[in-house]
Amino acid sequence: MKHFTTVFKENKSIFLEFALIFAFFILPPLIQGPSVGGKISIAGGGKLSASIFVQLILTALLLLQNKFKPILPVEKKGSPLILFLMWTPICLGLCMISQAAVTGISMAIKIDAGGGYIFPESASGWAIYFVNLAIGVVYEETIYRLFLPDTMILLAGGKKSLRITLEAICVAVFAFSHRYLGAMALVNAAICGTALRFGKIKSGRIYAPMAAHLLYNIFQTIILYLLVKP
């Protein structure tokens, strides 16, 4: 207990930052219930919203802060470019396999995730949609693969005995933030979240999981649109 008290005293500003971001950005998606029968708007459905700009500002601030003062020491694992080129396809492949497996199970047991999806109806709408999608990906990776787990590990005093538990909690938080998409989406988010965090740890940086997540969401959008379009 004395160890954690010392860590807290040495990192009061970080603890306050963590508490504020958790309360205003991480907690709200966790208490949003699943969509039942209604249409689901993905990436804003091709419309701009104030929340997107807030996410963009928060992401920029956290990435800038981490650049000059990393939450945890950055381990040099090799050439950044080689690691990026190696772990981007690995993370993407694992996410695609997870999506295929979850979709297959959903079809086999006839689970309907919701009442439908809202897609853009114009070229400008699609442009905004993909801007929203990119901002959302960078935001999620910054929050769930960088800020949340690294800060929790730091505030826990870097204890290795707690590392796996804290990593599991972060994956669960990310998964449950997708609960509004249905039970199978939650399972898929847990698997993908684990793969992306693993990629971040192994590559030593956030860029490989960011690229993989963005490509995954683009592929998922195209496939989903082809399946459900009128």
CSV table of C-alpha atoms in Angstrom, one decimal:
chain,number,residue,atom,x,y,z
A,1,MET,CA,0.0,0.0,0.0
A,2,LYS,CA,2.9,2.3,0.8
A,3,HIS,CA,4.3,1.8,-2.7
A,4,PHE,CA,1.0,2.9,-4.4
A,5,THR,CA,0.7,5.9,-2.1
A,6,THR,CA,4.2,7.0,-3.2
A,7,VAL,CA,3.4,6.5,-6.8
A,8,PHE,CA,0.2,8.5,-6.4
A,9,LYS,CA,2.0,11.4,-4.7
A,10,GLU,CA,4.6,11.5,-7.5
A,11,ASN,CA,1.9,11.5,-10.3
A,12,LYS,CA,-1.0,13.6,-9.0
A,13,SER,CA,-1.3,15.5,-12.3
A,14,ILE,CA,-1.4,12.3,-14.3
A,15,PHE,CA,-4.0,10.8,-12.0
A,16,LEU,CA,-6.2,13.9,-12.4
A,17,GLU,CA,-5.8,13.8,-16.1
A,18,PHE,CA,-6.7,10.1,-16.1
A,19,ALA,CA,-9.7,10.6,-13.9
A,20,LEU,CA,-11.1,13.4,-16.1
A,21,ILE,CA,-10.6,11.6,-19.4
A,22,PHE,CA,-12.1,8.4,-18.0
A,23,ALA,CA,-15.1,10.2,-16.7
A,24,PHE,CA,-15.9,12.3,-19.8
A,25,PHE,CA,-14.6,10.1,-22.7
A,26,ILE,CA,-14.2,6.4,-21.6
A,27,LEU,CA,-17.2,6.0,-19.2
A,28,PRO,CA,-20.0,7.3,-21.5
A,29,PRO,CA,-19.7,4.6,-24.1
A,30,LEU,CA,-19.7,2.0,-21.4
A,31,ILE,CA,-23.1,3.0,-20.1
A,32,GLN,CA,-24.7,3.2,-23.6
A,33,GLY,CA,-27.0,0.2,-24.0
A,34,PRO,CA,-27.2,-2.0,-27.1
A,35,SER,CA,-29.2,-0.8,-30.1
A,36,VAL,CA,-32.4,-2.8,-30.3
A,37,GLY,CA,-34.4,-2.5,-33.6
A,38,GLY,CA,-33.1,1.0,-34.5
A,39,LYS,CA,-30.7,1.9,-37.2
A,40,ILE,CA,-27.0,2.2,-36.3
A,41,SER,CA,-25.1,5.2,-37.5
A,42,ILE,CA,-21.4,4.3,-38.2
A,43,ALA,CA,-18.8,7.1,-38.3
A,44,GLY,CA,-21.6,9.7,-37.9
A,45,GLY,CA,-23.4,8.3,-41.0
A,46,GLY,CA,-21.6,10.9,-43.2
A,47,LYS,CA,-22.4,13.9,-41.0
A,48,LEU,CA,-20.1,16.1,-39.0
A,49,SER,CA,-20.7,16.4,-35.3
A,50,ALA,CA,-19.2,18.4,-32.4
A,51,SER,CA,-18.0,15.1,-30.8
A,52,ILE,CA,-15.7,14.4,-33.7
A,53,PHE,CA,-13.9,17.8,-33.3
A,54,VAL,CA,-13.6,17.1,-29.5
A,55,GLN,CA,-12.1,13.7,-30.2
A,56,LEU,CA,-9.7,15.3,-32.7
A,57,ILE,CA,-8.5,17.9,-30.2
A,58,LEU,CA,-8.1,15.4,-27.4
A,59,THR,CA,-6.2,13.0,-29.6
A,60,ALA,CA,-3.8,15.7,-30.8
A,61,LEU,CA,-3.1,16.9,-27.3
A,62,LEU,CA,-2.5,13.3,-26.0
A,63,LEU,CA,-0.2,12.4,-28.9
A,64,LEU,CA,1.7,15.6,-28.5
A,65,GLN,CA,2.1,15.1,-24.8
A,66,ASN,CA,3.2,11.5,-25.3
A,67,LYS,CA,5.7,12.6,-27.9
A,68,PHE,CA,7.6,14.9,-25.6
A,69,LYS,CA,6.9,13.0,-22.4
A,70,PRO,CA,6.0,9.3,-23.0
A,71,ILE,CA,3.7,7.8,-20.3
A,72,LEU,CA,6.0,4.8,-20.2
A,73,PRO,CA,9.6,4.5,-21.4
A,74,VAL,CA,9.7,3.7,-25.1
A,75,GLU,CA,11.6,0.5,-25.7
A,76,LYS,CA,13.8,0.4,-28.8
A,77,LYS,CA,12.9,-2.8,-30.6
A,78,GLY,CA,14.4,-2.1,-34.0
A,79,SER,CA,13.8,-0.1,-37.1
A,80,PRO,CA,10.5,1.8,-36.7
A,81,LEU,CA,9.7,1.4,-40.5
A,82,ILE,CA,10.4,-2.4,-40.5
A,83,LEU,CA,8.3,-2.9,-37.3
A,84,PHE,CA,5.5,-0.8,-38.8
A,85,LEU,CA,5.6,-2.8,-42.1
A,86,MET,CA,5.7,-6.1,-40.1
A,87,TRP,CA,3.0,-5.4,-37.5
A,88,THR,CA,0.4,-3.6,-39.6
A,89,PRO,CA,-0.4,-6.6,-41.7
A,90,ILE,CA,-0.2,-8.9,-38.7
A,91,CYS,CA,-2.7,-6.8,-36.7
A,92,LEU,CA,-4.9,-6.4,-39.8
A,93,GLY,CA,-4.9,-10.1,-40.5
A,94,LEU,CA,-5.9,-11.0,-36.9
A,95,CYS,CA,-8.7,-8.5,-36.9
A,96,MET,CA,-10.0,-9.8,-40.3
A,97,ILE,CA,-9.9,-13.4,-39.1
A,98,SER,CA,-11.8,-12.4,-35.9
A,99,GLN,CA,-14.4,-10.6,-38.0
A,100,ALA,CA,-14.9,-13.5,-40.3
A,101,ALA,CA,-15.2,-16.0,-37.4
A,102,VAL,CA,-17.7,-13.8,-35.5
A,103,THR,CA,-19.7,-13.2,-38.6
A,104,GLY,CA,-19.8,-16.9,-39.3
A,105,ILE,CA,-20.9,-17.7,-35.8
A,106,SER,CA,-23.6,-15.0,-35.9
A,107,MET,CA,-25.0,-16.4,-39.1
A,108,ALA,CA,-24.9,-19.9,-37.8
A,109,ILE,CA,-26.9,-19.1,-34.7
A,110,LYS,CA,-28.9,-16.5,-36.4
A,111,ILE,CA,-28.0,-13.4,-34.3
A,112,ASP,CA,-29.2,-10.1,-35.7
A,113,ALA,CA,-27.0,-7.3,-34.5
A,114,GLY,CA,-29.6,-4.6,-34.9
A,115,GLY,CA,-32.2,-3.0,-37.2
A,116,GLY,CA,-29.9,-1.8,-39.9
A,117,TYR,CA,-27.2,0.7,-40.7
A,118,ILE,CA,-27.2,4.3,-41.8
A,119,PHE,CA,-24.8,5.0,-44.7
A,120,PRO,CA,-24.1,8.3,-46.6
A,121,GLU,CA,-26.3,9.2,-49.6
A,122,SER,CA,-23.9,11.4,-51.5
A,123,ALA,CA,-20.2,11.7,-52.5
A,124,SER,CA,-19.7,14.6,-50.0
A,125,GLY,CA,-21.4,12.4,-47.3
A,126,TRP,CA,-19.0,9.6,-48.0
A,127,ALA,CA,-16.0,12.0,-47.9
A,128,ILE,CA,-17.1,13.2,-44.4
A,129,TYR,CA,-17.8,9.6,-43.4
A,130,PHE,CA,-14.2,8.5,-44.1
A,131,VAL,CA,-12.8,11.6,-42.4
A,132,ASN,CA,-14.9,10.7,-39.3
A,133,LEU,CA,-13.7,7.1,-39.6
A,134,ALA,CA,-10.1,8.1,-39.7
A,135,ILE,CA,-10.5,10.5,-36.7
A,136,GLY,CA,-12.4,7.8,-34.8
A,137,VAL,CA,-9.6,5.3,-35.4
A,138,VAL,CA,-6.8,7.6,-34.3
A,139,TYR,CA,-8.9,8.6,-31.3
A,140,GLU,CA,-9.6,5.0,-30.2
A,141,GLU,CA,-6.0,3.8,-30.7
A,142,THR,CA,-4.7,6.8,-28.7
A,143,ILE,CA,-7.2,6.3,-25.9
A,144,TYR,CA,-7.5,2.5,-25.7
A,145,ARG,CA,-4.1,1.3,-26.9
A,146,LEU,CA,-1.9,4.0,-25.6
A,147,PHE,CA,-3.3,6.3,-22.9
A,148,LEU,CA,-5.6,3.9,-20.9
A,149,PRO,CA,-3.3,0.9,-20.5
A,150,ASP,CA,0.0,2.8,-20.2
A,151,THR,CA,-1.4,5.2,-17.6
A,152,MET,CA,-2.9,2.4,-15.6
A,153,ILE,CA,0.4,0.6,-15.6
A,154,LEU,CA,2.2,3.8,-14.6
A,155,LEU,CA,-0.3,4.5,-11.7
A,156,ALA,CA,0.0,0.9,-10.6
A,157,GLY,CA,3.7,1.5,-10.1
A,158,GLY,CA,4.7,-0.6,-13.0
A,159,LYS,CA,4.2,-3.8,-11.0
A,160,LYS,CA,4.7,-6.8,-13.4
A,161,SER,CA,2.3,-8.9,-11.2
A,162,LEU,CA,-0.6,-6.5,-12.2
A,163,ARG,CA,0.4,-6.0,-15.8
A,164,ILE,CA,-1.8,-8.9,-17.3
A,165,THR,CA,-4.8,-7.9,-15.2
A,166,LEU,CA,-4.6,-4.3,-16.2
A,167,GLU,CA,-4.2,-5.2,-19.9
A,168,ALA,CA,-7.2,-7.4,-19.6
A,169,ILE,CA,-9.2,-4.6,-18.0
A,170,CYS,CA,-8.3,-2.3,-20.8
A,171,VAL,CA,-9.4,-4.8,-23.4
A,172,ALA,CA,-12.7,-5.3,-21.6
A,173,VAL,CA,-13.3,-1.5,-21.5
A,174,PHE,CA,-12.7,-1.2,-25.2
A,175,ALA,CA,-14.9,-4.2,-25.9
A,176,PHE,CA,-17.8,-3.0,-23.8
A,177,SER,CA,-17.6,0.5,-25.4
A,178,HIS,CA,-18.9,-1.4,-28.5
A,179,ARG,CA,-21.9,-2.9,-26.7
A,180,TYR,CA,-24.3,-0.7,-28.6
A,181,LEU,CA,-23.5,-2.8,-31.7
A,182,GLY,CA,-24.6,-6.0,-30.1
A,183,ALA,CA,-23.1,-9.0,-28.2
A,184,MET,CA,-21.1,-10.4,-31.1
A,185,ALA,CA,-19.6,-7.0,-31.9
A,186,LEU,CA,-18.5,-6.9,-28.3
A,187,VAL,CA,-16.7,-10.3,-28.7
A,188,ASN,CA,-15.1,-9.1,-31.9
A,189,ALA,CA,-13.9,-5.9,-30.3
A,190,ALA,CA,-12.3,-7.8,-27.5
A,191,ILE,CA,-10.3,-10.0,-29.9
A,192,CYS,CA,-9.4,-7.1,-32.1
A,193,GLY,CA,-8.5,-5.0,-29.1
A,194,THR,CA,-6.1,-7.7,-27.9
A,195,ALA,CA,-4.5,-8.0,-31.3
A,196,LEU,CA,-4.0,-4.2,-31.7
A,197,ARG,CA,-2.6,-3.8,-28.2
A,198,PHE,CA,-0.2,-6.7,-28.8
A,199,GLY,CA,0.9,-4.9,-32.0
A,200,LYS,CA,1.5,-1.7,-30.1
A,201,ILE,CA,3.6,-3.5,-27.5
A,202,LYS,CA,5.6,-5.5,-30.0
A,203,SER,CA,6.2,-2.6,-32.4
A,204,GLY,CA,6.9,-0.2,-29.6
A,205,ARG,CA,4.7,2.5,-31.2
A,206,ILE,CA,1.0,3.2,-31.9
A,207,TYR,CA,1.3,3.6,-35.6
A,208,ALA,CA,1.0,0.0,-36.7
A,209,PRO,CA,-2.2,-0.7,-34.9
A,210,MET,CA,-3.6,2.7,-36.1
A,211,ALA,CA,-2.9,1.8,-39.7
A,212,ALA,CA,-4.3,-1.8,-39.2
A,213,HIS,CA,-7.4,-0.5,-37.5
A,214,LEU,CA,-8.1,2.1,-40.2
A,215,LEU,CA,-7.7,-0.5,-43.0
A,216,TYR,CA,-9.9,-2.9,-41.1
A,217,ASN,CA,-12.7,-0.4,-40.7
A,218,ILE,CA,-12.5,0.6,-44.4
A,219,PHE,CA,-12.7,-3.1,-45.5
A,220,GLN,CA,-15.5,-3.7,-43.0
A,221,THR,CA,-17.4,-0.7,-44.3
A,222,ILE,CA,-17.2,-1.8,-47.9
A,223,ILE,CA,-18.2,-5.4,-47.0
A,224,LEU,CA,-21.1,-4.2,-44.8
A,225,TYR,CA,-22.3,-1.8,-47.5
A,226,LEU,CA,-22.3,-4.4,-50.2
A,227,LEU,CA,-24.2,-6.8,-47.9
A,228,VAL,CA,-26.9,-4.4,-46.7
A,229,LYS,CA,-27.2,-1.8,-49.4
A,230,PRO,CA,-30.8,-1.5,-51.0
